[in-house]
Coordinates of C-alpha atoms and ligand atoms in Angstrom, one line a residue:
M1 CA 0.0 0.0 0.0
S2 CA 2.9 2.4 0.5
H3 CA 5.1 3.9 -2.1
S4 CA 8.6 4.6 -1.0
I5 CA 10.1 8.0 -0.8
Q6 CA 13.2 8.7 -3.0
S7 CA 15.8 10.6 -1.1
E8 CA 19.4 10.3 0.0
H9 CA 18.6 12.2 3.1
L10 CA 17.5 10.6 6.4
E11 CA 15.8 13.9 7.4
T12 CA 13.5 13.6 4.4
L13 CA 12.9 9.9 4.7
S14 CA 12.0 10.1 8.4
V15 CA 9.7 13.2 8.1
R16 CA 7.8 12.0 5.0
G17 CA 7.6 8.3 5.6
G18 CA 3.9 7.2 5.3
L19 CA 2.4 10.7 4.7
N20 CA -0.5 11.3 2.3
Q21 CA -1.5 7.7 1.7
D22 CA -5.1 7.9 2.9
Q23 CA -7.5 7.5 0.0
Q24 CA -10.7 8.1 1.8
F25 CA -10.2 11.5 3.5
G26 CA -6.8 12.7 2.3
C27 CA -5.3 12.6 5.8
V28 CA -1.8 14.0 5.6
V29 CA -0.8 12.0 8.7
P30 CA -1.8 8.3 8.5
P31 CA -4.6 7.3 10.9
I32 CA -4.1 4.5 13.4
Y33 CA -5.6 1.2 12.1
L34 CA -6.7 -0.5 15.2
S35 CA -8.9 -3.2 13.6
S36 CA -7.6 -6.7 14.4
T37 CA -9.4 -8.2 11.3
Y38 CA -10.3 -7.3 7.8
N39 CA -13.3 -8.2 5.7
F40 CA -12.9 -10.3 2.5
N41 CA -13.9 -8.8 -0.8
D42 CA -15.8 -12.0 -1.6
Y43 CA -15.5 -15.8 -1.2
N44 CA -11.8 -16.7 -1.3
E45 CA -10.9 -13.1 -2.1
P46 CA -8.8 -11.7 0.7
R47 CA -7.6 -8.1 0.7
A48 CA -4.0 -7.1 1.3
H49 CA -4.6 -7.6 5.0
D50 CA -6.6 -10.4 6.7
Y51 CA -5.5 -10.3 10.4
S52 CA -3.4 -7.7 12.3
R53 CA -0.8 -10.1 13.8
R54 CA 0.3 -10.9 10.2
G55 CA -0.1 -7.4 8.7
N56 CA -1.5 -4.1 9.9
P57 CA -1.4 -0.8 7.8
S58 CA 0.0 1.2 10.8
R59 CA 2.8 -1.3 11.2
D60 CA 3.4 -1.5 7.4
L61 CA 4.1 2.3 7.3
V62 CA 6.6 2.3 10.1
Q63 CA 8.3 -0.9 8.8
D64 CA 8.8 0.7 5.4
T65 CA 10.2 3.8 6.9
L66 CA 12.6 1.9 9.1
A67 CA 13.8 -0.2 6.2
Q68 CA 14.5 2.9 4.2
L69 CA 16.4 4.6 7.1
E70 CA 18.7 1.6 7.5
G71 CA 19.0 0.9 3.8
G72 CA 17.4 -2.6 4.1
A73 CA 15.0 -4.6 2.0
G74 CA 12.4 -4.9 4.7
A75 CA 11.7 -4.5 8.4
V76 CA 9.6 -6.3 10.9
V77 CA 8.4 -4.2 13.9
T78 CA 8.1 -6.3 17.1
S79 CA 6.7 -5.9 20.6
S80 CA 10.1 -5.0 22.1
G81 CA 13.8 -4.9 21.3
M82 CA 14.1 -8.3 23.1
S83 CA 11.4 -9.9 20.9
A84 CA 13.3 -8.6 17.8
I85 CA 16.5 -10.2 19.0
H86 CA 14.6 -13.4 19.9
L87 CA 13.0 -13.5 16.5
V88 CA 16.5 -13.3 14.9
C89 CA 17.7 -16.2 17.0
T90 CA 14.5 -18.3 16.2
V91 CA 15.0 -17.8 12.5
L92 CA 18.8 -18.2 12.2
L93 CA 19.9 -20.6 15.0
K94 CA 19.2 -24.3 15.4
P95 CA 20.5 -26.7 18.0
G96 CA 24.2 -27.1 17.6
D97 CA 24.6 -23.7 15.8
L98 CA 27.0 -21.2 17.4
L99 CA 26.2 -17.5 18.1
I100 CA 29.2 -15.3 18.9
A101 CA 28.2 -12.3 20.9
P102 CA 30.1 -9.4 22.6
I103 CA 31.0 -10.0 26.3
D104 CA 29.7 -6.5 27.0
C105 CA 26.4 -6.8 25.1
Y106 CA 23.1 -5.4 26.5
G107 CA 22.2 -7.2 29.7
G108 CA 18.9 -8.4 28.4
S109 CA 20.5 -9.9 25.4
Y110 CA 23.1 -11.6 27.5
R111 CA 20.4 -13.1 29.7
L112 CA 18.4 -14.2 26.6
F113 CA 21.3 -15.9 24.9
D114 CA 22.6 -17.5 28.1
S115 CA 19.2 -18.9 29.2
V116 CA 18.1 -20.1 25.7
A117 CA 21.5 -21.7 25.1
K118 CA 21.2 -23.6 28.4
R119 CA 18.0 -25.1 27.1
G120 CA 19.9 -26.4 24.0
A121 CA 18.3 -24.1 21.4
F122 CA 21.8 -23.1 20.2
D123 CA 25.3 -22.5 21.5
V124 CA 26.7 -19.1 22.5
L125 CA 30.2 -17.8 23.0
F126 CA 30.8 -14.3 24.5
I127 CA 34.0 -12.7 23.4
D128 CA 35.8 -9.3 23.6
Q129 CA 35.5 -8.2 20.0
N130 CA 38.3 -5.8 20.4
D131 CA 40.8 -8.6 21.3
P132 CA 42.3 -10.0 18.0
E133 CA 43.0 -13.3 19.7
Q134 CA 39.4 -13.8 20.8
L135 CA 38.1 -12.5 17.5
N136 CA 39.9 -15.5 15.9
A137 CA 37.0 -17.6 17.2
I138 CA 35.0 -16.2 14.2
V139 CA 37.4 -18.1 11.9
T140 CA 38.1 -21.2 14.0
K141 CA 34.6 -21.9 15.6
K142 CA 32.5 -21.5 12.4
P143 CA 29.7 -19.6 14.0
K144 CA 26.3 -19.3 12.3
V145 CA 25.7 -15.8 13.6
V146 CA 28.0 -13.0 14.9
L147 CA 26.3 -10.2 16.8
V148 CA 27.9 -6.8 17.2
E149 CA 26.8 -4.0 19.4
T150 CA 28.6 -0.7 19.0
P151 CA 29.0 1.6 20.9
S152 CA 28.6 -0.8 23.9
N153 CA 26.9 -0.2 27.1
P154 CA 28.0 1.3 29.5
L155 CA 31.6 2.0 28.5
L156 CA 30.9 3.0 24.9
N157 CA 33.4 0.6 23.5
I158 CA 33.6 0.7 19.7
V159 CA 34.1 -2.3 17.5
D160 CA 34.9 -2.4 13.8
I161 CA 31.7 -3.5 12.0
Q162 CA 33.5 -3.7 8.6
K163 CA 36.3 -5.8 9.8
I164 CA 34.1 -8.2 11.8
S165 CA 31.7 -8.5 8.9
Q166 CA 34.5 -9.5 6.6
L167 CA 35.8 -12.1 9.0
A168 CA 32.3 -13.5 9.6
H169 CA 31.5 -13.7 5.9
Q170 CA 34.7 -15.6 5.2
S171 CA 33.3 -18.1 7.7
G172 CA 29.9 -18.1 6.2
A173 CA 28.3 -16.4 9.2
I174 CA 25.5 -13.9 9.2
V175 CA 26.3 -10.6 10.9
V176 CA 23.6 -8.9 13.1
A177 CA 24.2 -5.4 14.4
D178 CA 22.3 -4.0 17.4
N179 CA 22.2 -0.3 16.4
T180 CA 20.1 1.0 19.4
F181 CA 22.7 3.4 20.8
L182 CA 23.2 5.4 17.6
S183 CA 20.1 4.9 15.4
P184 CA 20.4 5.0 11.6
A185 CA 20.9 8.8 11.9
L186 CA 24.4 8.2 13.2
Q187 CA 25.4 4.7 12.0
Q188 CA 24.2 2.5 9.2
P189 CA 25.6 -1.0 9.8
L190 CA 24.2 -2.6 6.6
K191 CA 26.4 -0.2 4.6
L192 CA 29.4 -1.3 6.7
G193 CA 28.8 -5.0 5.8
A194 CA 26.2 -6.3 8.4
D195 CA 23.4 -8.4 7.1
I196 CA 20.7 -7.6 9.7
V197 CA 20.1 -4.6 12.0
V198 CA 18.1 -4.9 15.2
H199 CA 16.9 -2.0 17.4
S200 CA 15.2 -1.4 20.6
C201 CA 12.9 1.2 19.1
T202 CA 12.0 2.0 22.7
K203 CA 15.1 4.2 22.7
Y204 CA 16.2 6.8 20.1
L205 CA 13.8 5.8 17.3
N206 CA 10.7 6.5 19.3
G207 CA 12.5 9.0 21.4
H208 CA 9.8 10.0 23.9
S209 CA 10.0 7.2 26.5
D210 CA 6.3 6.2 25.8
V211 CA 6.6 3.1 23.6
V212 CA 8.3 -0.3 24.0
A213 CA 9.0 -1.8 20.6
G214 CA 11.7 -3.4 18.5
T215 CA 12.6 -4.0 14.9
V216 CA 14.6 -6.5 12.7
I217 CA 15.8 -5.0 9.4
C218 CA 17.4 -7.3 6.7
K219 CA 19.5 -6.4 3.7
D220 CA 18.4 -9.5 1.8
P221 CA 14.7 -9.5 0.6
A222 CA 14.3 -13.2 1.0
L223 CA 15.6 -13.1 4.6
A224 CA 13.3 -10.0 5.3
M225 CA 10.3 -12.1 4.1
E226 CA 11.4 -15.0 6.3
M227 CA 11.6 -12.7 9.3
A228 CA 8.1 -11.4 8.6
W229 CA 6.7 -15.0 8.2
W230 CA 8.3 -16.0 11.6
G231 CA 7.2 -12.8 13.3
N232 CA 3.6 -13.7 12.5
N233 CA 4.1 -17.4 13.2
I234 CA 5.5 -16.8 16.8
G235 CA 3.3 -13.7 17.3
V236 CA 5.8 -11.1 18.2
T237 CA 4.7 -8.4 15.8
G238 CA 4.1 -4.9 17.2
G239 CA 0.7 -3.4 17.9
A240 CA -1.0 -0.6 15.8
F241 CA -1.0 2.1 18.5
D242 CA 2.7 1.5 19.2
S243 CA 3.5 1.5 15.5
Y244 CA 1.7 4.9 15.1
L245 CA 3.6 6.5 18.0
L246 CA 6.8 5.0 16.7
L247 CA 6.4 6.6 13.3
R248 CA 5.4 9.9 14.9
G249 CA 8.6 9.8 17.0
I250 CA 10.8 8.9 14.0
R251 CA 9.8 12.0 12.2
T252 CA 12.1 14.1 14.5
L253 CA 14.8 11.5 14.9
V254 CA 17.6 13.3 13.0
P255 CA 17.3 16.8 14.6
R256 CA 16.7 15.2 18.1
I257 CA 19.8 13.1 18.1
K258 CA 22.0 15.7 16.5
Q259 CA 21.0 18.3 19.2
Q260 CA 21.5 15.7 21.9
E261 CA 24.9 14.8 20.5
Q262 CA 26.0 18.4 20.6
S263 CA 24.9 18.7 24.3
A264 CA 26.6 15.4 25.1
M265 CA 29.9 16.8 23.7
H266 CA 29.6 19.9 25.9
I267 CA 28.8 17.8 29.0
A268 CA 31.6 15.3 28.4
T269 CA 34.1 18.1 28.0
F270 CA 32.8 19.8 31.2
L271 CA 32.9 16.5 33.2
A272 CA 36.4 15.6 31.9
A273 CA 37.7 18.8 33.5
H274 CA 36.0 18.4 36.9
P275 CA 38.2 17.3 39.8
L276 CA 35.5 15.0 41.2
I277 CA 35.4 13.0 37.9
E278 CA 37.9 10.2 37.4
T279 CA 37.2 9.1 33.8
V280 CA 34.7 10.1 31.2
Y281 CA 33.7 7.5 28.6
Y282 CA 32.5 9.3 25.5
P283 CA 33.6 8.4 21.9
G284 CA 33.6 12.1 20.9
L285 CA 36.6 12.8 23.3
V286 CA 40.0 12.3 21.7
T287 CA 41.0 10.5 24.9
H288 CA 38.4 7.7 24.3
K289 CA 40.1 4.6 22.9
G290 CA 37.5 4.1 20.2
H291 CA 37.5 7.7 19.1
E292 CA 39.3 7.2 15.7
L293 CA 37.2 4.1 14.8
A294 CA 34.0 6.0 15.8
K295 CA 35.0 8.9 13.6
A296 CA 35.5 6.5 10.7
Q297 CA 32.3 4.3 10.9
Q298 CA 29.8 6.6 12.6
T299 CA 28.4 10.0 11.3
G300 CA 28.2 11.2 14.9
F301 CA 29.3 10.2 18.4
G302 CA 25.8 9.9 19.9
A303 CA 24.4 11.2 23.2
M304 CA 25.3 8.5 25.6
L305 CA 28.2 8.8 28.0
S306 CA 29.4 7.5 31.3
F307 CA 31.8 8.6 34.0
E308 CA 33.4 7.5 37.2
L309 CA 32.7 9.7 40.2
K310 CA 35.4 10.2 42.9
L311 CA 33.0 9.8 45.8
E312 CA 32.2 7.4 48.6
E313 CA 29.3 5.2 47.9
S314 CA 27.5 6.5 51.0
R315 CA 27.2 9.8 49.3
F316 CA 25.9 8.7 45.9
S317 CA 22.3 9.3 47.0
E318 CA 23.1 12.8 48.1
F319 CA 24.8 13.5 44.8
L320 CA 21.8 12.2 42.8
N321 CA 19.3 14.1 44.9
H322 CA 21.1 17.3 44.0
L323 CA 20.2 16.8 40.3
S324 CA 17.1 18.4 39.0
F325 CA 17.4 17.8 35.3
F326 CA 18.7 14.2 35.3
T327 CA 16.1 11.7 36.3
L328 CA 17.4 8.6 38.1
A329 CA 16.0 5.9 35.7
E330 CA 17.0 3.1 33.3
S331 CA 16.5 3.3 29.6
L332 CA 17.8 5.9 27.2
G333 CA 17.3 7.9 24.0
G334 CA 14.3 10.0 25.1
V335 CA 13.9 13.8 25.0
E336 CA 14.5 13.9 28.8
S337 CA 17.9 13.5 30.4
L338 CA 18.4 10.4 32.5
I339 CA 21.1 9.2 34.9
S340 CA 21.6 5.6 36.0
H341 CA 24.1 3.9 38.3
T342 CA 25.4 1.0 36.4
A343 CA 26.2 -1.5 39.2
T344 CA 22.8 -1.2 41.0
M345 CA 20.6 -0.6 37.9
T346 CA 21.4 -1.5 34.3
H347 CA 24.1 -4.1 35.2
A348 CA 22.8 -5.3 38.6
G349 CA 22.1 -8.7 37.1
M350 CA 25.9 -9.2 36.5
S351 CA 28.0 -10.5 39.3
E352 CA 30.5 -8.1 40.8
E353 CA 33.3 -10.3 39.4
A354 CA 31.9 -10.2 35.9
R355 CA 31.5 -6.4 36.2
R356 CA 35.1 -6.0 37.2
A357 CA 36.2 -8.2 34.3
A358 CA 34.2 -6.0 32.0
G359 CA 35.9 -2.9 33.5
I360 CA 32.7 -1.6 35.1
K361 CA 33.6 0.1 38.4
S362 CA 31.1 0.6 41.2
N363 CA 31.4 4.4 40.9
L364 CA 30.3 4.4 37.2
F365 CA 27.2 6.5 36.2
R366 CA 25.7 6.6 32.8
L367 CA 23.9 9.7 31.2
S368 CA 21.4 9.7 28.5
V369 CA 21.6 13.3 27.3
G370 CA 18.2 14.8 26.4
L371 CA 17.0 17.9 24.7
E372 CA 17.1 20.3 27.6
A373 CA 19.4 23.3 27.1
Y374 CA 22.9 22.0 27.7
E375 CA 23.7 25.1 29.7
D376 CA 21.0 23.9 32.2
L377 CA 22.3 20.4 32.2
I378 CA 25.9 21.5 32.9
L379 CA 24.8 23.9 35.7
D380 CA 22.8 21.1 37.2
L381 CA 25.8 18.7 37.2
Q382 CA 28.1 21.4 38.4
A383 CA 25.9 22.3 41.3
A384 CA 25.6 18.7 42.4
L385 CA 29.4 18.0 42.0
D386 CA 30.3 21.3 43.8
A387 CA 28.0 20.4 46.7
M388 CA 29.9 17.1 47.0
A389 CA 33.3 18.8 47.2
D390 CA 32.4 20.7 50.4
Ligands
PLP1 C1 17.1 -1.5 25.5 C2 17.9 -2.3 24.7 C3 17.5 -3.6 24.1 C4 16.2 -4.2 24.5 O1 15.1 -3.5 24.0 P1 13.7 -3.5 24.8 O2 12.9 -2.6 23.9 O3 13.9 -2.9 26.1 O4 13.2 -4.9 24.8 C5 18.4 -4.2 23.3 N1 19.6 -3.7 23.0 C6 20.1 -2.6 23.5 C7 21.4 -2.0 23.1 C8 19.2 -1.8 24.3 O5 19.7 -0.7 24.8

């Protein structure tokens, strides 16, 4: 039902995706199609849609827009980022097949791979994808799937998508990139050699912290159709209302993330100079070990950063309570700024030992920089830090 927009520019694709397609009333903005079912034209004459788990006009529009933004052949929108990742595993991995995933992947992904592998659905190997020796497993262990997630959470480690894709393809593996932290506005993994992109659309794509959704976008049309078939088969496709809101959020994706990135750069620079801050992890800083690689494969450094705070744990609460413009909450990518404490929040499921091995210290905090004036955000952090220095 949709005709695709022709443009090289993500701003245009994201703003105009799905507009002006209503034949009945000429609505500029597409309505929400909440109907779960569709009448047949006649005996044995179904229309384009028959049942909303399989296909829904609101979901179709956002899927087409997402596929265009990532440069893929097709997208499936799912009920969450986790169901998108689960869908990929269901389609690609059989018992005995190996998945290679980053040691520092998203905690929910780690738990999913670990628990499903323990039931025998497939095998999983977690490696440090920046360690050439460990990367060798892609050649020697003949994985079926290699997952990359860059920048990583919470230390913003960068891995080389192009290099890993080449290695994986030599071994006949399929490369899946979790592009949640940057969105297609700042990184396009399919153009760097990945075969599939997954997102938690809950984050930057929707951008307003009011939808939980995910997507799987495939470069190959046949694989895209297989994902859509399985998405319906196992029933993980996204709802109409969520699809509507997601498309609405995507319209402002590019200016949102660009503005947030500029603010993140200001904040990272401010924090790096503050005596109470030990280390700032932000790929936009030349001191970050992934800076050069980020510059090469990304079109921006993003708006996520983390830092180590020189403060006794007993005073963390006092510090956090001084902040007015950073809400203590998990998640990321919304218009509002958030702060989270890694060890007790996003990575609480990891043992202390595992956190130490991953380089995550107990004084690490993560910021998701929102759209507030960066001057306010810096003043807020400065006031809280200065209060701690007394
Ligand atoms: C949040 C997140 C997910 C999971 O997505 P949900 O929408 O919460 O299910 C997967 N990967 C990354 C990198 C995330 O940040």
